Structures are given as C-alpha cells and as structure tokens.
Amino acid sequence: MVDSKTEKTFFNDCFKFFNFNIEGKVLFIKITNHKNLSLYIGQENYSAYLRSISQRIRGCFPDKTDDFELYYLNDSLFAVASEDEDNKIGALAEKINSELTKKTDFIKFELFPQLSVCLLRLPDDIEDFEFFYYFTKNFHKVIGNTDSPVY
C-alpha cells in the first residue's frame, strides 16, 4: 500500500540492535488524528494520502544516502531506522516534523495532520526487544501530539 518496508521487516531489522548490541536510532512518526482524516476524506483517499506522506518523508532524506530505511507499520505509523553515527537522524526528525505539520492540500481537501514524533537511541533508551515492540505500538499514547520530536 505505502512505498516503504513492512512492519515485519522493521522488527526483523531492528532485532539486530538488541541481539548484536549494535547502536542504532529509530524515528517514529504517528499521525494521531488518522481516524478523523480517514472519515473526512474516505478510506480510499486516505490510502493515497498515506502514500503521499511516505513520499514526503523520503523527500526529506539527504541526497545520495542510504543511511535511512523507511517503514510503514500500519495504523498511520511510520518509522525510520538507521545506524547513523553522525546523528543526521536528529536533523532529519526536525525536517520531517516541519514538513508533515504543514497544511496539506490533498485532492480537494485541506488536511492538518496531528503528529506524535519520537526518536530512540537503541539499545541505550530501550534495552529489551519485547518492550521495544510494546513501545512502538503505544508511544503516541504516552507522549501525545508533539510540536517537535521527542528525544
């Protein structure tokens, strides 16, 4: 549906951060008002809107880099994972947040997505894969909507 890797691939890829103690960073981007947006524009249009969000996220990636992987985890949740050692993902988080919180003209609709954006350093912030799985599914309930990424 969305031009990105799947949830299953995401968890398989992130397992290395825990199993092999590899340092990595994961950026979560959740559209928290997704149910309202979907009702407003219809499910078919909302699916197309998610594809446009995926393209806008990719458009924020630095040119000529394969440092970042984009995943769609269902329920209007995107993730970007990286073994980024230069903390380029912090700047990327700010850029994505700024890009996605702009008013969007989509088809004939004006959309105002509300976001919850969080950046994790693994395994420093979360040492246990099971808790990481739980956090992935529920972080937006804890931090709520954000004006800027939560680190």
mmCIF file of C-alpha atoms in Angstrom:
data_model
loop_
_atom_site.group_PDB
_atom_site.id
_atom_site.type_symbol
_atom_site.label_atom_id
_atom_site.label_comp_id
_atom_site.label_asym_id
_atom_site.label_seq_id
_atom_site.Cartn_x
_atom_site.Cartn_y
_atom_site.Cartn_z
ATOM 1 C CA MET A 1 0.000 0.000 0.000
ATOM 2 C CA VAL A 2 2.625 2.545 1.049
ATOM 3 C CA ASP A 3 6.019 2.780 -0.687
ATOM 4 C CA SER A 4 8.077 1.572 2.260
ATOM 5 C CA LYS A 5 9.155 -1.584 4.010
ATOM 6 C CA THR A 6 6.680 -3.536 6.139
ATOM 7 C CA GLU A 7 6.153 -3.880 9.871
ATOM 8 C CA LYS A 8 7.509 -7.438 9.887
ATOM 9 C CA THR A 9 10.672 -6.298 8.110
ATOM 10 C CA PHE A 10 11.012 -3.403 10.575
ATOM 11 C CA PHE A 11 11.017 -5.657 13.630
ATOM 12 C CA ASN A 12 13.370 -8.139 11.944
ATOM 13 C CA ASP A 13 15.753 -5.304 11.022
ATOM 14 C CA CYS A 14 15.610 -3.720 14.483
ATOM 15 C CA PHE A 15 16.226 -7.020 16.250
ATOM 16 C CA LYS A 16 19.937 -6.634 15.416
ATOM 17 C CA PHE A 17 20.141 -3.567 17.661
ATOM 18 C CA PHE A 18 19.279 -5.798 20.594
ATOM 19 C CA ASN A 19 20.612 -9.201 19.614
ATOM 20 C CA PHE A 20 24.023 -7.982 18.428
ATOM 21 C CA ASN A 21 24.176 -4.846 20.610
ATOM 22 C CA ILE A 22 24.513 -2.629 17.530
ATOM 23 C CA GLU A 23 23.845 1.056 18.139
ATOM 24 C CA GLY A 24 21.013 2.436 16.078
ATOM 25 C CA LYS A 25 18.366 5.096 16.007
ATOM 26 C CA VAL A 26 14.674 4.778 15.270
ATOM 27 C CA LEU A 27 12.391 7.683 14.472
ATOM 28 C CA PHE A 28 8.660 7.117 14.887
ATOM 29 C CA ILE A 29 6.098 9.319 13.130
ATOM 30 C CA LYS A 30 2.459 8.684 14.057
ATOM 31 C CA ILE A 31 -0.468 10.554 12.509
ATOM 32 C CA THR A 32 -2.607 10.703 15.644
ATOM 33 C CA ASN A 33 -5.746 12.092 14.033
ATOM 34 C CA HIS A 34 -5.745 9.399 11.336
ATOM 35 C CA LYS A 35 -9.281 8.231 12.108
ATOM 36 C CA ASN A 36 -10.690 11.736 11.658
ATOM 37 C CA LEU A 37 -8.729 12.292 8.448
ATOM 38 C CA SER A 38 -9.862 8.949 7.071
ATOM 39 C CA LEU A 39 -13.501 9.715 7.862
ATOM 40 C CA TYR A 40 -13.169 13.194 6.351
ATOM 41 C CA ILE A 41 -11.663 12.154 3.007
ATOM 42 C CA GLY A 42 -12.706 8.488 2.790
ATOM 43 C CA GLN A 43 -10.587 5.357 3.165
ATOM 44 C CA GLU A 44 -9.521 5.143 -0.489
ATOM 45 C CA ASN A 45 -8.338 8.762 -0.489
ATOM 46 C CA TYR A 46 -6.682 8.244 2.886
ATOM 47 C CA SER A 47 -4.677 5.335 1.482
ATOM 48 C CA ALA A 48 -3.479 7.630 -1.303
ATOM 49 C CA TYR A 49 -2.712 10.295 1.313
ATOM 50 C CA LEU A 50 -0.507 7.822 3.230
ATOM 51 C CA ARG A 51 1.403 7.133 0.012
ATOM 52 C CA SER A 52 1.954 10.885 -0.357
ATOM 53 C CA ILE A 53 3.172 11.058 3.258
ATOM 54 C CA SER A 54 5.657 8.288 2.501
ATOM 55 C CA GLN A 55 6.944 10.273 -0.493
ATOM 56 C CA ARG A 56 7.198 13.448 1.596
ATOM 57 C CA ILE A 57 9.190 11.611 4.269
ATOM 58 C CA ARG A 58 11.540 10.213 1.617
ATOM 59 C CA GLY A 59 11.836 13.726 0.181
ATOM 60 C CA CYS A 60 13.344 14.819 3.499
ATOM 61 C CA PHE A 61 16.144 12.231 3.297
ATOM 62 C CA PRO A 62 19.536 13.691 2.377
ATOM 63 C CA ASP A 63 20.502 13.236 -1.264
ATOM 64 C CA LYS A 64 22.717 10.304 -2.159
ATOM 65 C CA THR A 65 22.349 8.464 1.112
ATOM 66 C CA ASP A 66 21.219 5.023 2.024
ATOM 67 C CA ASP A 67 21.694 5.670 5.741
ATOM 68 C CA PHE A 68 17.947 5.553 6.402
ATOM 69 C CA GLU A 69 15.239 2.941 5.882
ATOM 70 C CA LEU A 70 11.559 3.894 5.794
ATOM 71 C CA TYR A 71 8.928 1.522 7.164
ATOM 72 C CA TYR A 72 5.156 1.655 7.355
ATOM 73 C CA LEU A 73 3.961 -0.112 10.500
ATOM 74 C CA ASN A 74 0.194 0.137 9.899
ATOM 75 C CA ASP A 75 -2.279 2.382 11.723
ATOM 76 C CA SER A 76 -0.716 5.542 10.241
ATOM 77 C CA LEU A 77 2.625 4.840 11.923
ATOM 78 C CA PHE A 78 5.874 5.306 10.027
ATOM 79 C CA ALA A 79 9.381 4.537 11.249
ATOM 80 C CA VAL A 80 12.823 5.473 10.005
ATOM 81 C CA ALA A 81 15.704 3.305 11.218
ATOM 82 C CA SER A 82 19.400 3.981 10.900
ATOM 83 C CA GLU A 83 22.801 3.009 12.192
ATOM 84 C CA ASP A 84 23.593 6.722 11.814
ATOM 85 C CA GLU A 85 26.691 7.595 13.848
ATOM 86 C CA ASP A 86 26.722 11.286 12.937
ATOM 87 C CA ASN A 87 23.237 11.973 14.359
ATOM 88 C CA LYS A 88 21.918 13.046 10.976
ATOM 89 C CA ILE A 89 18.640 11.448 12.030
ATOM 90 C CA GLY A 90 18.103 14.215 14.615
ATOM 91 C CA ALA A 91 18.128 16.841 11.867
ATOM 92 C CA LEU A 92 16.003 14.530 9.730
ATOM 93 C CA ALA A 93 13.438 14.256 12.547
ATOM 94 C CA GLU A 94 13.118 18.038 12.710
ATOM 95 C CA LYS A 95 12.824 18.323 8.930
ATOM 96 C CA ILE A 96 10.152 15.602 8.677
ATOM 97 C CA ASN A 97 8.165 17.090 11.553
ATOM 98 C CA SER A 98 8.246 20.521 9.917
ATOM 99 C CA GLU A 99 7.267 19.122 6.516
ATOM 100 C CA LEU A 100 4.392 16.965 7.717
ATOM 101 C CA THR A 101 2.782 19.502 10.056
ATOM 102 C CA LYS A 102 2.258 21.997 7.246
ATOM 103 C CA LYS A 103 -1.278 22.383 5.968
ATOM 104 C CA THR A 104 -1.628 19.980 3.064
ATOM 105 C CA ASP A 105 -3.814 20.450 0.025
ATOM 106 C CA PHE A 106 -4.725 16.926 -0.985
ATOM 107 C CA ILE A 107 -7.098 16.429 -3.898
ATOM 108 C CA LYS A 108 -9.808 18.945 -2.934
ATOM 109 C CA PHE A 109 -9.210 18.775 0.822
ATOM 110 C CA GLU A 110 -7.147 20.859 3.220
ATOM 111 C CA LEU A 111 -5.617 18.468 5.725
ATOM 112 C CA PHE A 112 -3.972 19.259 9.050
ATOM 113 C CA PRO A 113 -2.282 16.124 10.350
ATOM 114 C CA GLN A 114 -1.505 15.922 14.049
ATOM 115 C CA LEU A 115 1.714 14.092 14.786
ATOM 116 C CA SER A 116 3.448 12.291 17.557
ATOM 117 C CA VAL A 117 7.178 12.114 16.731
ATOM 118 C CA CYS A 118 9.754 10.302 18.844
ATOM 119 C CA LEU A 119 13.418 9.437 18.349
ATOM 120 C CA LEU A 120 15.014 6.497 20.177
ATOM 121 C CA ARG A 121 18.653 5.571 20.559
ATOM 122 C CA LEU A 122 18.996 1.803 20.715
ATOM 123 C CA PRO A 123 19.876 -0.023 22.834
ATOM 124 C CA ASP A 124 20.505 2.979 25.152
ATOM 125 C CA ASP A 125 16.888 4.137 25.522
ATOM 126 C CA ILE A 126 15.303 0.685 25.479
ATOM 127 C CA GLU A 127 17.373 -2.412 26.194
ATOM 128 C CA ASP A 128 14.698 -5.079 25.786
ATOM 129 C CA PHE A 129 13.226 -6.094 22.428
ATOM 130 C CA GLU A 130 9.833 -7.021 23.906
ATOM 131 C CA PHE A 131 9.489 -3.593 25.498
ATOM 132 C CA PHE A 132 10.629 -2.018 22.230
ATOM 133 C CA TYR A 133 7.778 -3.827 20.467
ATOM 134 C CA TYR A 134 5.298 -2.585 23.074
ATOM 135 C CA PHE A 135 6.701 0.972 22.930
ATOM 136 C CA THR A 136 6.442 1.022 19.135
ATOM 137 C CA LYS A 137 2.730 0.285 19.312
ATOM 138 C CA ASN A 138 1.967 2.671 22.191
ATOM 139 C CA PHE A 139 4.476 5.562 22.359
ATOM 140 C CA HIS A 140 1.979 8.072 20.960
ATOM 141 C CA LYS A 141 -0.390 7.374 23.857
ATOM 142 C CA VAL A 142 2.337 8.346 26.312
ATOM 143 C CA ILE A 143 3.834 11.428 24.642
ATOM 144 C CA GLY A 144 0.687 12.662 22.889
ATOM 145 C CA ASN A 145 0.797 15.109 19.992
ATOM 146 C CA THR A 146 4.125 16.863 19.707
ATOM 147 C CA ASP A 147 5.142 20.235 18.298
ATOM 148 C CA SER A 148 8.639 18.898 17.800
ATOM 149 C CA PRO A 149 10.290 15.486 18.012
ATOM 150 C CA VAL A 150 10.673 13.975 21.488
ATOM 151 C CA TYR A 151 14.129 12.570 22.168
#
